[in-house]
GROMACS .gro file of C-alpha atoms in nm:
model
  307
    1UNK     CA    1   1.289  -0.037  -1.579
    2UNK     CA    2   1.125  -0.271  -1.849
    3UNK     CA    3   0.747  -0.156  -1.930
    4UNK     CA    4   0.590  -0.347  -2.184
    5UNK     CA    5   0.313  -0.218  -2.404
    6UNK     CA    6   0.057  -0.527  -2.409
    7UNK     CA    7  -0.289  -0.525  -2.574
    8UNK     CA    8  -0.603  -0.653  -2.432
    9UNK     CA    9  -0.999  -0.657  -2.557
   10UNK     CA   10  -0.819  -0.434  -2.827
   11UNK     CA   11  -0.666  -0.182  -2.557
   12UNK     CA   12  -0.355  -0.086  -2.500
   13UNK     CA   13  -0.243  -0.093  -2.174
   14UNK     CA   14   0.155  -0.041  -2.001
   15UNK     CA   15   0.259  -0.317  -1.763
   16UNK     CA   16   0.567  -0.291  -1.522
   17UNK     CA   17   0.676  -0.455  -1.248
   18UNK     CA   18   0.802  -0.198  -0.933
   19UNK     CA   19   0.747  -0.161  -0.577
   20UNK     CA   20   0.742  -0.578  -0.539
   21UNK     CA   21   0.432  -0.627  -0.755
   22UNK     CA   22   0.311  -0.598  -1.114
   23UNK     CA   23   0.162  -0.264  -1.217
   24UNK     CA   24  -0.091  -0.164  -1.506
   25UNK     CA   25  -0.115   0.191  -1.673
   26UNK     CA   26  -0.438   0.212  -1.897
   27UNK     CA   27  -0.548   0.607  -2.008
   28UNK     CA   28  -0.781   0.680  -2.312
   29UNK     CA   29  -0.795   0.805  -2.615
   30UNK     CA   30  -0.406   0.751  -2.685
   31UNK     CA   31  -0.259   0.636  -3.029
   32UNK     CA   32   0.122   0.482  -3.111
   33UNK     CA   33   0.233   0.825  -3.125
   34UNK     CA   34   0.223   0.859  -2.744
   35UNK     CA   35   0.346   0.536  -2.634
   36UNK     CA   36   0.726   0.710  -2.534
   37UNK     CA   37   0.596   0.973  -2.453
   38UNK     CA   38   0.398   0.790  -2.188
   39UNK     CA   39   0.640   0.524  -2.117
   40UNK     CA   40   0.843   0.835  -2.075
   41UNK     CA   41   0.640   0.993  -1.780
   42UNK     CA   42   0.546   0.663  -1.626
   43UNK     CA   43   0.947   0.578  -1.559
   44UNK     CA   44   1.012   0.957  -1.451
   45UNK     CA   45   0.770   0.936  -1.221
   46UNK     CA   46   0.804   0.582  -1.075
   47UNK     CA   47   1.156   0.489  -1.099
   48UNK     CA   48   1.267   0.808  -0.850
   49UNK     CA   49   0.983   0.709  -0.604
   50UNK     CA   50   1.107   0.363  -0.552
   51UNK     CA   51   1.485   0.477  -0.534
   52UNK     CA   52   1.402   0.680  -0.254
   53UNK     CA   53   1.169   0.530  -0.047
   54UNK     CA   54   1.240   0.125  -0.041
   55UNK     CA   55   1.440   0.011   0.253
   56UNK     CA   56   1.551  -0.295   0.046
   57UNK     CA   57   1.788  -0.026  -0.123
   58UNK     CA   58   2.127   0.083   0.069
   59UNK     CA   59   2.105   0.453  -0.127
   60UNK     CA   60   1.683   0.525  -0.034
   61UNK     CA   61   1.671   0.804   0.190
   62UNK     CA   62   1.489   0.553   0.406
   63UNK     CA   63   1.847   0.413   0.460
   64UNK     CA   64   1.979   0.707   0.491
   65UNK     CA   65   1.758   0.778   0.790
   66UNK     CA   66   1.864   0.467   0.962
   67UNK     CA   67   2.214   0.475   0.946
   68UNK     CA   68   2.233   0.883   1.017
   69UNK     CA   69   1.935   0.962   1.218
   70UNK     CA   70   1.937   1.238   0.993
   71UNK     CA   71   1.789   1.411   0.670
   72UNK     CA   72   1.866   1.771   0.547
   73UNK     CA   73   1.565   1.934   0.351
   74UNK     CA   74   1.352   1.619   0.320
   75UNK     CA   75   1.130   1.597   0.011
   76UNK     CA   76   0.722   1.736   0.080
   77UNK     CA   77   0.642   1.369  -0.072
   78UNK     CA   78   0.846   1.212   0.260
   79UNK     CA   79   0.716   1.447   0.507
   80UNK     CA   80   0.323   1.377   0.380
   81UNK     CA   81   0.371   0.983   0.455
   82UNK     CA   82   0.554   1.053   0.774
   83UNK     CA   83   0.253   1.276   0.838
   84UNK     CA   84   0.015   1.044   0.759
   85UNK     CA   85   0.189   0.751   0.943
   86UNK     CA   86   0.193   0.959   1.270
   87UNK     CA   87  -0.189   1.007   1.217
   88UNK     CA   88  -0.233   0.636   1.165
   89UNK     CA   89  -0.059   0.568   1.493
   90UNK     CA   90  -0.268   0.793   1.688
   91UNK     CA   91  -0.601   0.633   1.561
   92UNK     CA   92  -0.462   0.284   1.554
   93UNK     CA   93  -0.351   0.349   1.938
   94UNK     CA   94  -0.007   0.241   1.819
   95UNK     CA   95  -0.099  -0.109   1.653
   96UNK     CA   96   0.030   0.083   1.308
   97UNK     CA   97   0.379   0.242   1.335
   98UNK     CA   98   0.632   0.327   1.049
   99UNK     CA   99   0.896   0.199   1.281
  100UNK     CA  100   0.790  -0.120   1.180
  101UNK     CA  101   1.068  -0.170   0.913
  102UNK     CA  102   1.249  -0.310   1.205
  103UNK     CA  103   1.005  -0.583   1.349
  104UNK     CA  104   0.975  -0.710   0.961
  105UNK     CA  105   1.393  -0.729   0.914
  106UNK     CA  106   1.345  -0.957   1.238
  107UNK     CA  107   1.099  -1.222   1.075
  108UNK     CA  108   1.315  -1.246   0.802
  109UNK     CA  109   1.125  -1.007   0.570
  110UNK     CA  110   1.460  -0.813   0.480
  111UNK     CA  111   1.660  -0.646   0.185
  112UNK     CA  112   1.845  -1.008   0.119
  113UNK     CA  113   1.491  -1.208   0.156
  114UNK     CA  114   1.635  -1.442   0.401
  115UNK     CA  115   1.291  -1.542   0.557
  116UNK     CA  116   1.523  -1.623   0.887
  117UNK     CA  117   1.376  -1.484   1.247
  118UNK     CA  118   1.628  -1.295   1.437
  119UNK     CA  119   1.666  -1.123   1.759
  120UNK     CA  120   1.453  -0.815   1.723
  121UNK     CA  121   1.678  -0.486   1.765
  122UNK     CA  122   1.554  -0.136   1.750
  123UNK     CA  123   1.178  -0.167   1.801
  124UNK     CA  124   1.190   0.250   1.867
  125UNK     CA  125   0.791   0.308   1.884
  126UNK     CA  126   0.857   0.679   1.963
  127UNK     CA  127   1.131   0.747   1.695
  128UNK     CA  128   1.062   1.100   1.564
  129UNK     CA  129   1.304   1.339   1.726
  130UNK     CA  130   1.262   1.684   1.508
  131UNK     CA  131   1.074   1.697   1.188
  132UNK     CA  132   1.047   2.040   0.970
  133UNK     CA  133   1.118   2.141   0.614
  134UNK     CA  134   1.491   2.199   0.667
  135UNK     CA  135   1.576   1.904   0.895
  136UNK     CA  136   1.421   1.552   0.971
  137UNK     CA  137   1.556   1.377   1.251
  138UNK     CA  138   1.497   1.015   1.394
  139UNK     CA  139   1.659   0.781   1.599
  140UNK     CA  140   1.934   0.611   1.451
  141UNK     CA  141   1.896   0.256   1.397
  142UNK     CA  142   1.526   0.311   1.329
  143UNK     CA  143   1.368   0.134   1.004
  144UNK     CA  144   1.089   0.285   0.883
  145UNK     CA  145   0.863   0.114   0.631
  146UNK     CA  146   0.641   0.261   0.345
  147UNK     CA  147   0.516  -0.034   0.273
  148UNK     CA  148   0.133   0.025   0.376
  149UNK     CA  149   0.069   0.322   0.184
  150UNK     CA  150   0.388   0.393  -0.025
  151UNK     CA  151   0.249   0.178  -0.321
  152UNK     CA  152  -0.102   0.387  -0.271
  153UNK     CA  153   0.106   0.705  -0.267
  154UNK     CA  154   0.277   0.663  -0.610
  155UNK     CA  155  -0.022   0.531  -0.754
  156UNK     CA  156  -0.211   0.857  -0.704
  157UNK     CA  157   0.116   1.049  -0.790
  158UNK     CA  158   0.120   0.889  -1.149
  159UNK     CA  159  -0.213   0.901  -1.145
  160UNK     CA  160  -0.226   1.271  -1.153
  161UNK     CA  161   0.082   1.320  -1.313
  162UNK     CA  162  -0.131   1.175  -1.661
  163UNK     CA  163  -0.477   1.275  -1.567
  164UNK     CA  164  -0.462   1.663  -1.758
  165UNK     CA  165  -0.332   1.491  -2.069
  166UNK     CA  166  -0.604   1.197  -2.095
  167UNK     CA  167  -1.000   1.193  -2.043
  168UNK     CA  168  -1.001   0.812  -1.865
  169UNK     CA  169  -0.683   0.728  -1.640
  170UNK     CA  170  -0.662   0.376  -1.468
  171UNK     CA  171  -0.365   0.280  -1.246
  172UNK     CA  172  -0.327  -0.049  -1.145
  173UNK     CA  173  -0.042  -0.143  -0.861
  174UNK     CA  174  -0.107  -0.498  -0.761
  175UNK     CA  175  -0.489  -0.490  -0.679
  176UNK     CA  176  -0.444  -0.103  -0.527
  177UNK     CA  177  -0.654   0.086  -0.784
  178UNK     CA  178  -0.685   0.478  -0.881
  179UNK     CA  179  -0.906   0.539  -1.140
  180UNK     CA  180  -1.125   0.871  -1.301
  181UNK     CA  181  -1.316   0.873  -1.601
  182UNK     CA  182  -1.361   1.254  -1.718
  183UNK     CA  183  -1.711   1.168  -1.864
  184UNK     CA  184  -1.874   1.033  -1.569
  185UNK     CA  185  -1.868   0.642  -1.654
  186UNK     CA  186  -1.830   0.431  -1.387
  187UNK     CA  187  -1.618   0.125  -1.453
  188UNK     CA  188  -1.668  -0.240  -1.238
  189UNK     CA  189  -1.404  -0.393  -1.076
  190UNK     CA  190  -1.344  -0.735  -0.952
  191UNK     CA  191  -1.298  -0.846  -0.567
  192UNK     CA  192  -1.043  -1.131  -0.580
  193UNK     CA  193  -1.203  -1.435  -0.391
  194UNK     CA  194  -0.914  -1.469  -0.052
  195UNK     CA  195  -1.009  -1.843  -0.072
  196UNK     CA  196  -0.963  -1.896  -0.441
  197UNK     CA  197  -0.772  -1.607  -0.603
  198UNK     CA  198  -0.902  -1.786  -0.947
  199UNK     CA  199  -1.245  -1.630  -0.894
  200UNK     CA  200  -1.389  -1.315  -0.734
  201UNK     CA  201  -1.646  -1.235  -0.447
  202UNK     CA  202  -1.801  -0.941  -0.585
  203UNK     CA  203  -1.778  -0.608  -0.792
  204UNK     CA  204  -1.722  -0.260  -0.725
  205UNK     CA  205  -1.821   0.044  -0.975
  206UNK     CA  206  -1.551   0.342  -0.957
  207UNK     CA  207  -1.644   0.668  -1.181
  208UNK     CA  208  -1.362   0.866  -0.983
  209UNK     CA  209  -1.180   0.719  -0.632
  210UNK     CA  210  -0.933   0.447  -0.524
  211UNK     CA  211  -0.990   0.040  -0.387
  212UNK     CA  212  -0.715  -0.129  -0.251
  213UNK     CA  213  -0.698  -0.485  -0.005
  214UNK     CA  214  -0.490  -0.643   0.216
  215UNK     CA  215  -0.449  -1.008   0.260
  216UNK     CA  216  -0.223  -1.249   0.393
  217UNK     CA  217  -0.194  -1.439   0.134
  218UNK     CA  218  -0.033  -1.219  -0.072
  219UNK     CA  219   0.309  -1.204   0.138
  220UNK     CA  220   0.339  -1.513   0.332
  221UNK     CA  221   0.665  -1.703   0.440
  222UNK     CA  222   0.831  -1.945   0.662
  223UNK     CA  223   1.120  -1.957   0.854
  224UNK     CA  224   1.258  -2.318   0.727
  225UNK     CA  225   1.465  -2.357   1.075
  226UNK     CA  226   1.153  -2.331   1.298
  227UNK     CA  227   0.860  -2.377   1.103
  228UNK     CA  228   0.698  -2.033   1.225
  229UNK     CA  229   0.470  -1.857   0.939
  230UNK     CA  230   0.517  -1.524   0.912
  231UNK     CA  231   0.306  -1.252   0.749
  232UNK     CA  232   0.367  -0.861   0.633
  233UNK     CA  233   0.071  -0.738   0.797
  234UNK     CA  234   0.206  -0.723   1.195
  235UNK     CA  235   0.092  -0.480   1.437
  236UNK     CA  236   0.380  -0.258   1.591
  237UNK     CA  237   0.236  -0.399   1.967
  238UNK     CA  238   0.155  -0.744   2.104
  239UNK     CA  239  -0.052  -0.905   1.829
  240UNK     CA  240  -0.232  -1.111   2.099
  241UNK     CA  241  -0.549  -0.850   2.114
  242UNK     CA  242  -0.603  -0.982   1.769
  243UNK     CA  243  -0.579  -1.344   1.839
  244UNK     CA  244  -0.967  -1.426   1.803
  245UNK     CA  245  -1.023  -1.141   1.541
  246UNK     CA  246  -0.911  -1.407   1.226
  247UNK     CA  247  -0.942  -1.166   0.900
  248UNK     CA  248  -0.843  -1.347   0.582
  249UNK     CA  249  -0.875  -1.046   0.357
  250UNK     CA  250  -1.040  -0.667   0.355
  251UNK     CA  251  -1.097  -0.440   0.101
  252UNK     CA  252  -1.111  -0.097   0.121
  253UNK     CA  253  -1.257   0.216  -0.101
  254UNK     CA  254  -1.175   0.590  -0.070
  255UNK     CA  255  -1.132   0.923  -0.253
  256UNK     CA  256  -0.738   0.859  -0.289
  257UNK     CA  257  -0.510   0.530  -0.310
  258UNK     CA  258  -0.252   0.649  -0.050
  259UNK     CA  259  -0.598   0.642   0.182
  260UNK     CA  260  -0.717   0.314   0.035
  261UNK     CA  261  -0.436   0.195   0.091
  262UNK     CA  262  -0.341   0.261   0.442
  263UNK     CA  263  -0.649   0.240   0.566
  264UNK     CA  264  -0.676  -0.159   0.419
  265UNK     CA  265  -0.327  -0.197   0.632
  266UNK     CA  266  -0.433   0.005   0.958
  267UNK     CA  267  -0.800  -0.193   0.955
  268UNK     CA  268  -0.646  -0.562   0.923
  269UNK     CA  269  -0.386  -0.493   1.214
  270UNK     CA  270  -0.605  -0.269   1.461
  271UNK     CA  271  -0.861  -0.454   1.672
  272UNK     CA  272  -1.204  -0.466   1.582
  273UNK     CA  273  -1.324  -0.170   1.816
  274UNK     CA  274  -1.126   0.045   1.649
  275UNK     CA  275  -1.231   0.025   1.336
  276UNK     CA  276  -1.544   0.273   1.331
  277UNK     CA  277  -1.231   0.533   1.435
  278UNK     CA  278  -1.036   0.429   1.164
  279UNK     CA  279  -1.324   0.465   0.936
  280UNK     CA  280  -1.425   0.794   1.036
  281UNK     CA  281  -1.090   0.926   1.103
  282UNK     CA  282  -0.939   0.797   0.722
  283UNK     CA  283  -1.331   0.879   0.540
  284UNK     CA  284  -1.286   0.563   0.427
  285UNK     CA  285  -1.567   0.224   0.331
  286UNK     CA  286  -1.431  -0.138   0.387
  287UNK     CA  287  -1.520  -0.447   0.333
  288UNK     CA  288  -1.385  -0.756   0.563
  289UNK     CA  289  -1.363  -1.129   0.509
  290UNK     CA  290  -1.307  -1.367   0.793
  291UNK     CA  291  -1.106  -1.728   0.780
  292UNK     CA  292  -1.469  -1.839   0.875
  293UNK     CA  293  -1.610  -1.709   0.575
  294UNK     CA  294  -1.828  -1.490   0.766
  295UNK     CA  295  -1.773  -1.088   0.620
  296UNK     CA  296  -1.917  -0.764   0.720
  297UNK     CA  297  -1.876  -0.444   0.585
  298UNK     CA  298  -1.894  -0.029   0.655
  299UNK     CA  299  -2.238   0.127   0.601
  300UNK     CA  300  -2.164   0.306   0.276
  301UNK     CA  301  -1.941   0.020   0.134
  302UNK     CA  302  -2.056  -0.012  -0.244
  303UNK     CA  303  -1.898  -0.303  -0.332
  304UNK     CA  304  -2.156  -0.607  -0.403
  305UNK     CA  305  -2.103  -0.949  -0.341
  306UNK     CA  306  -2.193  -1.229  -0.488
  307UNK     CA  307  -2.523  -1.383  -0.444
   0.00000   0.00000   0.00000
């Protein structure tokens, strides 16, 4: 794992690139004397997480899963998301499913990037078959996906695995944001403009909390033997309920960046009547962008936009 100590507006700041996108580590006070120490416990703590829980990698325990049905005394940090994904299925009414490793190997979104639709196999919406701290059990074949929280998860993992040593902690994975500033100062943040990602839409102030967003612009591909466009962000059912519903991009704001971050997923495939559920349910704010330009946000959203 290559981090890179870079300097900005005379900070100091650790960049790496893991879990498909480019990642940012800024804490304060710290001095040259830290930097390995720090580069130390960022690599510790992210390196492991991937390994385990990417289903582009034939030794993750994601893999594992699929090719055993099987995992003896699975790790509290696997059992939370599975937790969490069964939750998001119930209030999603089964638009969000981890299961949905499958339907994304079958648009081409796969472990050897081949962008090629195939045949979809496996599509096993009720896959869970015995889940406790000794044994987790799922139906073989099944691919599940951490992909709409995972990068949230590790983000608030790292963010707390540095927050006792430091008095301002910022993690940056890709847009998906956990920050806390010990004295109280609330830092603005940027909304990336979905229709120019050179310029923003508006700003958000965080003193302690997580943002993250979900767009399809960010994974986007085409199968070069039929022309189809596909996108990361598919619902685990028929995707015709959201046929009129058009989001471009939504951006979401919660306590933690494992919520944040599901929650931007889970919003952007779920219909439009569900998301006052999925807003109370998660305690989450959002805002959402339409292809029209049109945009409406949750009552207590504090981002402001642009004038």
């Amino acid at each position: 794992m290559n981090i890179e100590v870079k300097k900005k507006d005379n900070i100091n700041y650790f960049s790496f690139f893991a879990t498909g996108t480019n990642w940012i580590v800024k804490v304060d006070p710290i001095g040259p004397n830290l930097f390995d120490s720090l580069k130390n416990k960022i690599e510790q703590t992210v390196v492991p997480f991937e390994e385990q829980y990417s289903r582009f990698k034939d030794t993750s325990l994601l893999s594992q899963l699929r090719n055993t049905g099987e995992l003896k005394n699975p790790p509290e940090d696997l059992l939370t998301m599975i937790d969490l994904g069964i939750k998001l299925n119930k209030i999603s009414e089964g638009h969000f499913n981890l299961a949905i490793g499958n339907v994304l190997e079958s648009k081409g979104y796969d472990k050897d990037y081949s962008f090629k639709e195939t045949k979809e196999t496996n599509k096993n919406e009720d896959w869970l078959l015995e889940k406790n701290d000794s044994i987790l059990k799922i139906k073989k074949g099944t691919q599940l996906d951490f992909g709409s929280f995972g990068k949230g998860f590790l983000a608030d993992i790292l963010h707390n695995a540095l927050l006792n040593d430091y008095g301002e902690v910022l993690i940056n994975a890709g847009g998906d944001i956990r920050y806390t500033n010990k004295s109280k100062i609330q830092k603005k943040f940027v909304l990336e403009n979905p229709f120019d990602p050179s310029q923003y839409i508006g700003t958000i102030e965080l003193e302690s909390g997580a943002i993250a967003s979900s767009s399809t612009n960010r994974r986007m591909w085409k199968d070069q033997s039929t022309g189809k466009i596909f996108t990361h962000l598919s619902s685990f059912k028929s995707e015709e309920e959201l046929s009129g519903e058009k989001i471009l991009a939504l951006y979401t704001q919660a306590e933690t960046c494992i919520i944040a971050d599901a929650a931007a997923t889970t919003l952007f495939i779920s219909p439009s009547h569900l998301h006052a559920k999925i807003e109370t349910e998660l305690n989450v704010n959002f805002l959402i962008v339409l292809e029209n330009g049109k945009f409406f946000k949750s009552k207590n959203y504090s981002g402001i936009l642009n004038s």
